[in-house]
């Protein structure tokens, strides 16, 4: 999901309307980093749990 947010941000249209208001999907960058961080935390927790369980069996 994080990589999708970065991809969508890079390919989205950014423009300034007639009133001078900037239309941009800036919120996708922090959300992308949030998804990547959450994925790494889950990956690390599962990896640590798997290693701990294998050490208990031996």
Coordinates of C-alpha atoms in Angstrom, one line a residue:
X1 CA 0.0 0.0 0.0
X2 CA 2.9 2.4 0.8
X3 CA 4.4 1.9 -2.7
X4 CA 1.0 2.4 -4.3
X5 CA 0.6 5.7 -2.5
X6 CA 4.0 6.9 -3.8
X7 CA 3.1 5.7 -7.3
X8 CA -0.2 7.4 -7.2
X9 CA 1.3 10.6 -5.9
X10 CA 3.9 10.6 -8.7
X11 CA 1.3 10.1 -11.4
X12 CA -1.4 12.4 -10.1
X13 CA -2.2 15.7 -11.7
X14 CA -1.2 18.8 -9.7
X15 CA -2.6 22.2 -10.8
X16 CA -3.5 25.7 -9.7
X17 CA -7.1 26.7 -10.3
X18 CA -8.3 30.1 -11.4
X19 CA -8.5 31.3 -7.8
X20 CA -4.9 30.4 -7.1
X21 CA -5.6 27.3 -5.0
X22 CA -3.1 24.5 -5.4
X23 CA -4.7 21.0 -5.9
X24 CA -2.2 18.4 -4.9
X25 CA -2.3 15.0 -3.2
X26 CA 0.4 15.8 -0.7
X27 CA -1.2 13.6 2.0
X28 CA -0.2 10.5 0.1
X29 CA 3.5 10.9 1.0
X30 CA 3.1 10.6 4.9
X31 CA 0.5 7.9 4.5
X32 CA 2.8 6.0 2.2
X33 CA 5.6 6.2 4.9
X34 CA 3.1 5.2 7.5
X35 CA 2.1 2.0 5.6
X36 CA 5.8 1.2 4.9
X37 CA 6.7 1.6 8.6
X38 CA 3.7 -0.5 9.7
X39 CA 4.7 -3.2 7.3
X40 CA 8.3 -3.3 8.6
X41 CA 7.1 -3.5 12.2
X42 CA 4.8 -6.4 11.4
X43 CA 7.6 -8.1 9.4
X44 CA 10.0 -7.7 12.3
X45 CA 7.6 -8.9 15.0
X46 CA 6.7 -12.0 13.0
X47 CA 10.4 -12.7 12.3
X48 CA 11.4 -12.3 15.9
X49 CA 8.5 -14.6 17.0
X50 CA 9.4 -17.2 14.4
X51 CA 13.1 -17.2 15.5
X52 CA 12.1 -17.4 19.2
X53 CA 9.8 -20.4 18.5
X54 CA 12.5 -22.2 16.5
X55 CA 15.0 -21.8 19.4
X56 CA 12.5 -23.2 21.9
X57 CA 12.0 -26.3 19.8
X58 CA 15.7 -27.1 19.8

